[in-house]
Short mmCIF file of C-alpha atoms and ligand atoms in Angstrom, two decimals:
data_model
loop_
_atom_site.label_atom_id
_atom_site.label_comp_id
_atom_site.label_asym_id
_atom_site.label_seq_id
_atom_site.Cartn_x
_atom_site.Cartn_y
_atom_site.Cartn_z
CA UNK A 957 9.00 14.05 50.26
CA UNK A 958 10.63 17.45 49.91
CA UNK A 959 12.49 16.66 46.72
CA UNK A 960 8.50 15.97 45.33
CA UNK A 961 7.03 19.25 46.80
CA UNK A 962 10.05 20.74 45.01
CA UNK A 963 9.68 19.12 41.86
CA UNK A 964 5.77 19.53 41.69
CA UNK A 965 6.47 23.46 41.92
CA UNK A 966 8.55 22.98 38.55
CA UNK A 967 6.31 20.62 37.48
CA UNK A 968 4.36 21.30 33.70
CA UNK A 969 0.88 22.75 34.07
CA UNK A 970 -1.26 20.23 32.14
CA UNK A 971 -1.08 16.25 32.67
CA UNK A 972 -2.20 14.00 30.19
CA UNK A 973 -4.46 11.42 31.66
CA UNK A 974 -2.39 7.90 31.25
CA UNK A 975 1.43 7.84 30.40
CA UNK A 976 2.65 4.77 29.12
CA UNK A 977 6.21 3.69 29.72
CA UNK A 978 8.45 1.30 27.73
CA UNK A 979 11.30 1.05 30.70
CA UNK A 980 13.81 0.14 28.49
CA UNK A 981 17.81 0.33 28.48
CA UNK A 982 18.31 -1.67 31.72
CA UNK A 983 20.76 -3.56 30.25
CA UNK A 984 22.74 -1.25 28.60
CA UNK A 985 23.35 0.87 31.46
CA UNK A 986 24.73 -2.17 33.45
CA UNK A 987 26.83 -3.28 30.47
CA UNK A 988 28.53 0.40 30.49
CA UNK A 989 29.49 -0.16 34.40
CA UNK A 990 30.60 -3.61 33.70
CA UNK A 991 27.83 -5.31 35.83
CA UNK A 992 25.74 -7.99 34.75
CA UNK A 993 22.66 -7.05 33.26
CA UNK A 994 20.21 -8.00 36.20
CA UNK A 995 21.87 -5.22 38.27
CA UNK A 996 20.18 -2.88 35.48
CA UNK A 997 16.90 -4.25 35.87
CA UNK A 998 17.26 -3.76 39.87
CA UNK A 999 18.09 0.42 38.99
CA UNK A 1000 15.53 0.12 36.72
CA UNK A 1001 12.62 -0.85 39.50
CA UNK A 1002 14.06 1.63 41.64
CA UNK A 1003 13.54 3.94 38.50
CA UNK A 1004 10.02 2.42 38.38
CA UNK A 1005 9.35 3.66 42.30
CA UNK A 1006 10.67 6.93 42.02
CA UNK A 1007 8.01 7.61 38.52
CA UNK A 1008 5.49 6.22 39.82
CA UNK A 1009 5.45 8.82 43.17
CA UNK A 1010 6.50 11.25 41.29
CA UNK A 1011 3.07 10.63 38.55
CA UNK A 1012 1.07 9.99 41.70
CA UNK A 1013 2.36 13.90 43.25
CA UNK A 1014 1.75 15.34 40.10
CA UNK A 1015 -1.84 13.82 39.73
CA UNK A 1016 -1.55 11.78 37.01
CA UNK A 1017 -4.37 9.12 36.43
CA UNK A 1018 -3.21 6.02 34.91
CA UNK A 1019 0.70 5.17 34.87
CA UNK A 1020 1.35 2.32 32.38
CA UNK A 1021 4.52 0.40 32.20
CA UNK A 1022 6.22 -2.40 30.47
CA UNK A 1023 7.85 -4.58 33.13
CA UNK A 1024 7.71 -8.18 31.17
CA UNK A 1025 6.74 -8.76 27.30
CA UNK A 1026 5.78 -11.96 25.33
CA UNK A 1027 8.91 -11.76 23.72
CA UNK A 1028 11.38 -11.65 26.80
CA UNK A 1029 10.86 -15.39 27.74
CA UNK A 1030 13.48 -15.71 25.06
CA UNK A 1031 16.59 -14.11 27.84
CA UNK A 1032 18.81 -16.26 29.93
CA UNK A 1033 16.61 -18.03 33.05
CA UNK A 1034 19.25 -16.45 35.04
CA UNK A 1035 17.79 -12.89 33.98
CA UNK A 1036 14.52 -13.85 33.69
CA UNK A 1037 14.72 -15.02 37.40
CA UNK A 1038 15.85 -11.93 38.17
CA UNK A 1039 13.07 -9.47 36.70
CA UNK A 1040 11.01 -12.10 38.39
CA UNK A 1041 12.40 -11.77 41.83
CA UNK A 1042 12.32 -8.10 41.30
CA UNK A 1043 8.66 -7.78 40.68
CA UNK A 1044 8.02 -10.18 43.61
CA UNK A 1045 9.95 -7.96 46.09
CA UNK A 1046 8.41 -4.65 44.42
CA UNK A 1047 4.78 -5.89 45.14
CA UNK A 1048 5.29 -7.39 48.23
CA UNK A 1049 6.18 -4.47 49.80
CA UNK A 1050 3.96 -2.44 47.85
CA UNK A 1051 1.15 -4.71 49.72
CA UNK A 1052 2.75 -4.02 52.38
CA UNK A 1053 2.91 -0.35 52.63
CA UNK A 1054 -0.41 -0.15 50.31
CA UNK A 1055 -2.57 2.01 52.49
CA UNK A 1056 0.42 4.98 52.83
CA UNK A 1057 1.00 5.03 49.23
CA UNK A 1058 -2.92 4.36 48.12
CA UNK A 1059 -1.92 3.84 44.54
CA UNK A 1060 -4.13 1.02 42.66
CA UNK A 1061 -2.64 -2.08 41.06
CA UNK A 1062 -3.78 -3.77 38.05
CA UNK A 1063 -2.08 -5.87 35.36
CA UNK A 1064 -2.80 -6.56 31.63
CA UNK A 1065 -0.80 -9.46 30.65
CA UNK A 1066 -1.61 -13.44 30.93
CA UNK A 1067 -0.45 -14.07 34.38
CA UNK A 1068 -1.12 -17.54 34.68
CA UNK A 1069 2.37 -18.04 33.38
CA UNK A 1070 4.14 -16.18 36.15
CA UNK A 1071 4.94 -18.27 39.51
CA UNK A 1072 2.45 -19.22 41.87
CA UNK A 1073 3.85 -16.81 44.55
CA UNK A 1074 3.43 -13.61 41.78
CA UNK A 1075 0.01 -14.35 40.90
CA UNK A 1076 -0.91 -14.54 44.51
CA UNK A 1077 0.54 -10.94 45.41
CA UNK A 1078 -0.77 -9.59 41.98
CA UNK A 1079 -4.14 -10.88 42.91
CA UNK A 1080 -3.66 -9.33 46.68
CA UNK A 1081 -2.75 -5.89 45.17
CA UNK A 1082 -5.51 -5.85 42.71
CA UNK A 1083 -8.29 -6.64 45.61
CA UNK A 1084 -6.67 -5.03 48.50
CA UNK A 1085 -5.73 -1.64 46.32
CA UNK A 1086 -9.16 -1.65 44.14
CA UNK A 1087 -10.83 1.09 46.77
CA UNK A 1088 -8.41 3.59 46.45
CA UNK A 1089 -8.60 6.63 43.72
CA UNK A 1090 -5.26 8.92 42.42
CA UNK A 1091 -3.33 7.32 40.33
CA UNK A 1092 -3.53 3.70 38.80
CA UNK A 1093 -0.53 1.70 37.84
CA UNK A 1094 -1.06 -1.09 35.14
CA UNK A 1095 1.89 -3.57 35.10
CA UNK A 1096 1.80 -5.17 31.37
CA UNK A 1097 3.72 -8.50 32.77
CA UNK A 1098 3.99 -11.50 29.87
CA UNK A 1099 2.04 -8.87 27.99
CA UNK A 1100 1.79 -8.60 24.06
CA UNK A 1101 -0.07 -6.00 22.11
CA UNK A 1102 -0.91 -8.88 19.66
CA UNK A 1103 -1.48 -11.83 21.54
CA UNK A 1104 -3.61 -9.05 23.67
CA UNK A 1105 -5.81 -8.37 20.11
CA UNK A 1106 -6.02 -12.57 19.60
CA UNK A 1107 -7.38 -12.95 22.80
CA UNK A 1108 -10.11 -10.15 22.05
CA UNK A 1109 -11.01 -11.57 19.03
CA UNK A 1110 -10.76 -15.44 19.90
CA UNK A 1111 -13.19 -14.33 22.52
CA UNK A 1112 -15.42 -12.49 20.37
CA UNK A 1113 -15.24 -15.14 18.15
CA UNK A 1114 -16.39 -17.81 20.15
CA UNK A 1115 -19.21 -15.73 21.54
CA UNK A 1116 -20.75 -15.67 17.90
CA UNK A 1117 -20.02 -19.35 17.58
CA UNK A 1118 -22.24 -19.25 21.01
CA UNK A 1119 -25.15 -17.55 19.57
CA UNK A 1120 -24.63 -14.62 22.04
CA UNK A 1121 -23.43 -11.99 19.38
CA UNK A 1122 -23.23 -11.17 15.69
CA UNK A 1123 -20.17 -10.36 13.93
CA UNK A 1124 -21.43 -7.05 12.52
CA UNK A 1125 -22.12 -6.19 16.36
CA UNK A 1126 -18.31 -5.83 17.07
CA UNK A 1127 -17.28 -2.09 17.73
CA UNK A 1128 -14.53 -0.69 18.50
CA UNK A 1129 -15.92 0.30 21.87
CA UNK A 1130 -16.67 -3.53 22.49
CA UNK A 1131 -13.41 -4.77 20.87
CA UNK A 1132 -11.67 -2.62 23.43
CA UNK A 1133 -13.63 -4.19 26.45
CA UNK A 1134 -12.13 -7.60 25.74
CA UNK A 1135 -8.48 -6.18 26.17
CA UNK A 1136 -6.85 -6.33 29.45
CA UNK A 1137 -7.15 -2.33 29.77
CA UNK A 1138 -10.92 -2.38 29.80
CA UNK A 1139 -12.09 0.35 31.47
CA UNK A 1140 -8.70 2.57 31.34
CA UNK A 1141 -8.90 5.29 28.70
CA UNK A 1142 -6.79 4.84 25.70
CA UNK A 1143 -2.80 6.55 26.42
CA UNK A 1144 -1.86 9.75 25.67
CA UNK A 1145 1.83 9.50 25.79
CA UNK A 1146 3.85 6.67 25.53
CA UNK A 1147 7.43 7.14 26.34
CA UNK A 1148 10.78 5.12 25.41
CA UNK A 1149 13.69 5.62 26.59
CA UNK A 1150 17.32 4.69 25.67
CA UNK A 1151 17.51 5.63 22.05
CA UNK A 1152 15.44 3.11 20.64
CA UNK A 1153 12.35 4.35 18.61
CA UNK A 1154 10.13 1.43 18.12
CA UNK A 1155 6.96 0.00 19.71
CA UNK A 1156 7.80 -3.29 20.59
CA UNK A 1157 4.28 -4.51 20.49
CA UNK A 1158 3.15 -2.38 23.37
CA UNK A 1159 -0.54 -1.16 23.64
CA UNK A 1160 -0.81 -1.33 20.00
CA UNK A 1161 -4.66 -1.04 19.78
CA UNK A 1162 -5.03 1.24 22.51
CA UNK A 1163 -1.70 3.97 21.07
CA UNK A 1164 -3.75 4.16 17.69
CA UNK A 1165 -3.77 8.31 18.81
CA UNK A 1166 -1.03 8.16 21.27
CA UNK A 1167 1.48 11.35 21.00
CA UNK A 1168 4.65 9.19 21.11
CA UNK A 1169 8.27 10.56 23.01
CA UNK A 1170 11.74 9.11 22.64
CA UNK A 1171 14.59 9.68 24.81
CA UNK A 1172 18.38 8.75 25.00
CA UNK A 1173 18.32 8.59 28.54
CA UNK A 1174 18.41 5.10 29.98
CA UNK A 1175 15.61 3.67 32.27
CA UNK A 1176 17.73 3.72 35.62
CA UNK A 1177 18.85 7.21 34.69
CA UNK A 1178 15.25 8.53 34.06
CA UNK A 1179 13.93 10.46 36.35
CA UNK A 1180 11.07 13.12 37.65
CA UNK A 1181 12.36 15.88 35.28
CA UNK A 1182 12.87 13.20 32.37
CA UNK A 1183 9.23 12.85 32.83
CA UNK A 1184 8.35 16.69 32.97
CA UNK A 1185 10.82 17.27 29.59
CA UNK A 1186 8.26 14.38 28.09
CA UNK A 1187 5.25 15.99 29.25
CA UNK A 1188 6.57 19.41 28.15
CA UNK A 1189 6.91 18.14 24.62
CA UNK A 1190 3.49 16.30 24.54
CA UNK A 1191 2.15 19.77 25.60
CA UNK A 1192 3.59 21.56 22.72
CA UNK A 1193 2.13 19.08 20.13
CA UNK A 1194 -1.01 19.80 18.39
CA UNK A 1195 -3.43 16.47 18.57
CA UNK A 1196 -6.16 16.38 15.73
CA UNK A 1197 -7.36 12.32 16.26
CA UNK A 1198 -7.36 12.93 12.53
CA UNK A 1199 -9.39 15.89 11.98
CA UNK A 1200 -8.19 18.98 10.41
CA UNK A 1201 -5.47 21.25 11.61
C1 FPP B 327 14.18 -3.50 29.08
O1 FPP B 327 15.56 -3.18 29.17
C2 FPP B 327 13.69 -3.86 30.38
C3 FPP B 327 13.09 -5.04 30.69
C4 FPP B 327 12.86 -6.13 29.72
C5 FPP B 327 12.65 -5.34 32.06
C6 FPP B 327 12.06 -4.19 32.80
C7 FPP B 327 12.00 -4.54 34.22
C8 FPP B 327 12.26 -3.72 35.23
C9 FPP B 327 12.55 -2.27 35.12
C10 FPP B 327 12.22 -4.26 36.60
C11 FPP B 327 10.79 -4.57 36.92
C12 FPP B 327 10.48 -4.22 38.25
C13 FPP B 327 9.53 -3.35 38.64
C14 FPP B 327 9.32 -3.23 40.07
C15 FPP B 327 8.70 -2.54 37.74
P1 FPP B 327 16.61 -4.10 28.42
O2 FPP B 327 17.06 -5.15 29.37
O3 FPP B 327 16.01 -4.62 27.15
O4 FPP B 327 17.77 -3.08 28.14
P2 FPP B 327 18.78 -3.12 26.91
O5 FPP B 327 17.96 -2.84 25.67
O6 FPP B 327 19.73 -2.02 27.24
O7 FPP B 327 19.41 -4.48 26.90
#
């Protein structure tokens, strides 16, 4: 706990409201040691547990990361066992030690194809954590930015085809209630590490404003002050949401 109380001292004056996180780099770091890549990905959720005390000390609100995309289906079974395996241990004893740590759970991401046993403890830590306020940590897991906008508008769709709405009734307010972050406020920063300065199709509708921040560091490498050297450089930009300077 020290190191925290230490940290938060140091720690930049104003906090945006929701970080997002792209953890990526797992695999390189392993690949530089010689290891296989899943013993990046276990770093990299120990990387995951140190931000995510570290936002809840510093009083950040919504803390969202990128544990699982669409996309990474496509990797060996043997990794994506692992990430699997990971994220089962990670919430079990998050459920486990929920009501010392008081941080709320939710997920955006199409669960139903994760394994029985991962849905279960996603759906405990959603319930069981769903009283507590501080921070909130949204796990995108099987998540897409795109398939996340299909889904909205499939399901807008078919309520027209219903009779329960007209098309000219869409907003954007209302679009945004049929994502899987309804009800968390768009992100202010989103972060990548490990040298790579793309999106990846993460939170694509919701980062329309999002101040973005790229870093060479590698996920298991980033740390508390890799988050206040982001934060520090969202603070010194100047955000218009396309108004004049
Ligand atoms: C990207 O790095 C990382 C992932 C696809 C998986 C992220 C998963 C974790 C950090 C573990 C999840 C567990 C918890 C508890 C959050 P990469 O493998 O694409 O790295 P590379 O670009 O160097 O190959």
């Amino acid at each position: 706990m020290a190191i925290f109380n230490k940290k938060r001292e140091a720690a930049p004056q104003n906090i945006p409201t929701h970080i997002a996180i792209i953890m990526d780099g797992n695999g390189r770091w392993a690949k530089k040691r010689g290891l296989p890549r899943q013993a990046g990905h276990k770093v990299g959720a120990e990387a995951f547990r140190t931000i995510a005390n570290y936002a809840k000390s510093i009083g950040l609100q919504y803390l969202t990361v990128y544990a699982f995309s669409t996309e990474n289906w496509k990797r060996s079974e043997e990794e994506v066992n692992a990430i699997m395996e990971l994220l089962e241990n990670y919430l079990r004893e998050a459920i486990r030690d929920m009501d010392k740590n008081r941080v709320r759970f939710c997920f955006f991401g199409d669960l139903t194809r994760l394994s029985p046993a991962l849905q279960a403890e996603a759906a405990e830590a959603v319930e069981r954590s769903r009283q507590y306020e501080g921070v909130q940590v949204n796990f995108c897991l099987n998540y897409g930015g795109r398939d996340e906008i299909l889904r909205a508008a499939r399901a807008f769709a078919a309520s027209c085809a219903a009779g329960e709405a007209k098309p000219e009734e869409l907003t954007e307010e209302r679009f945004s209630q049929l994502l899987w972050s309804a009800g968390v406020p768009d992100p202010d920063l989103v972060i990548r590490p490990s040298g790579e300065e793309r999106i990846s199709n993460f939170l694509l509708w919701q980062s329309a404003y999002a101040e973005y921040y790229f870093t060479d560091t590698l996920w298991p490498d980033f740390g508390p002050r890799d988050l206040d050297l982001a934060i520090e450089a969202y603070n010194k930009r100047s955000r218009r949401f396309g108004g004049a300077k």
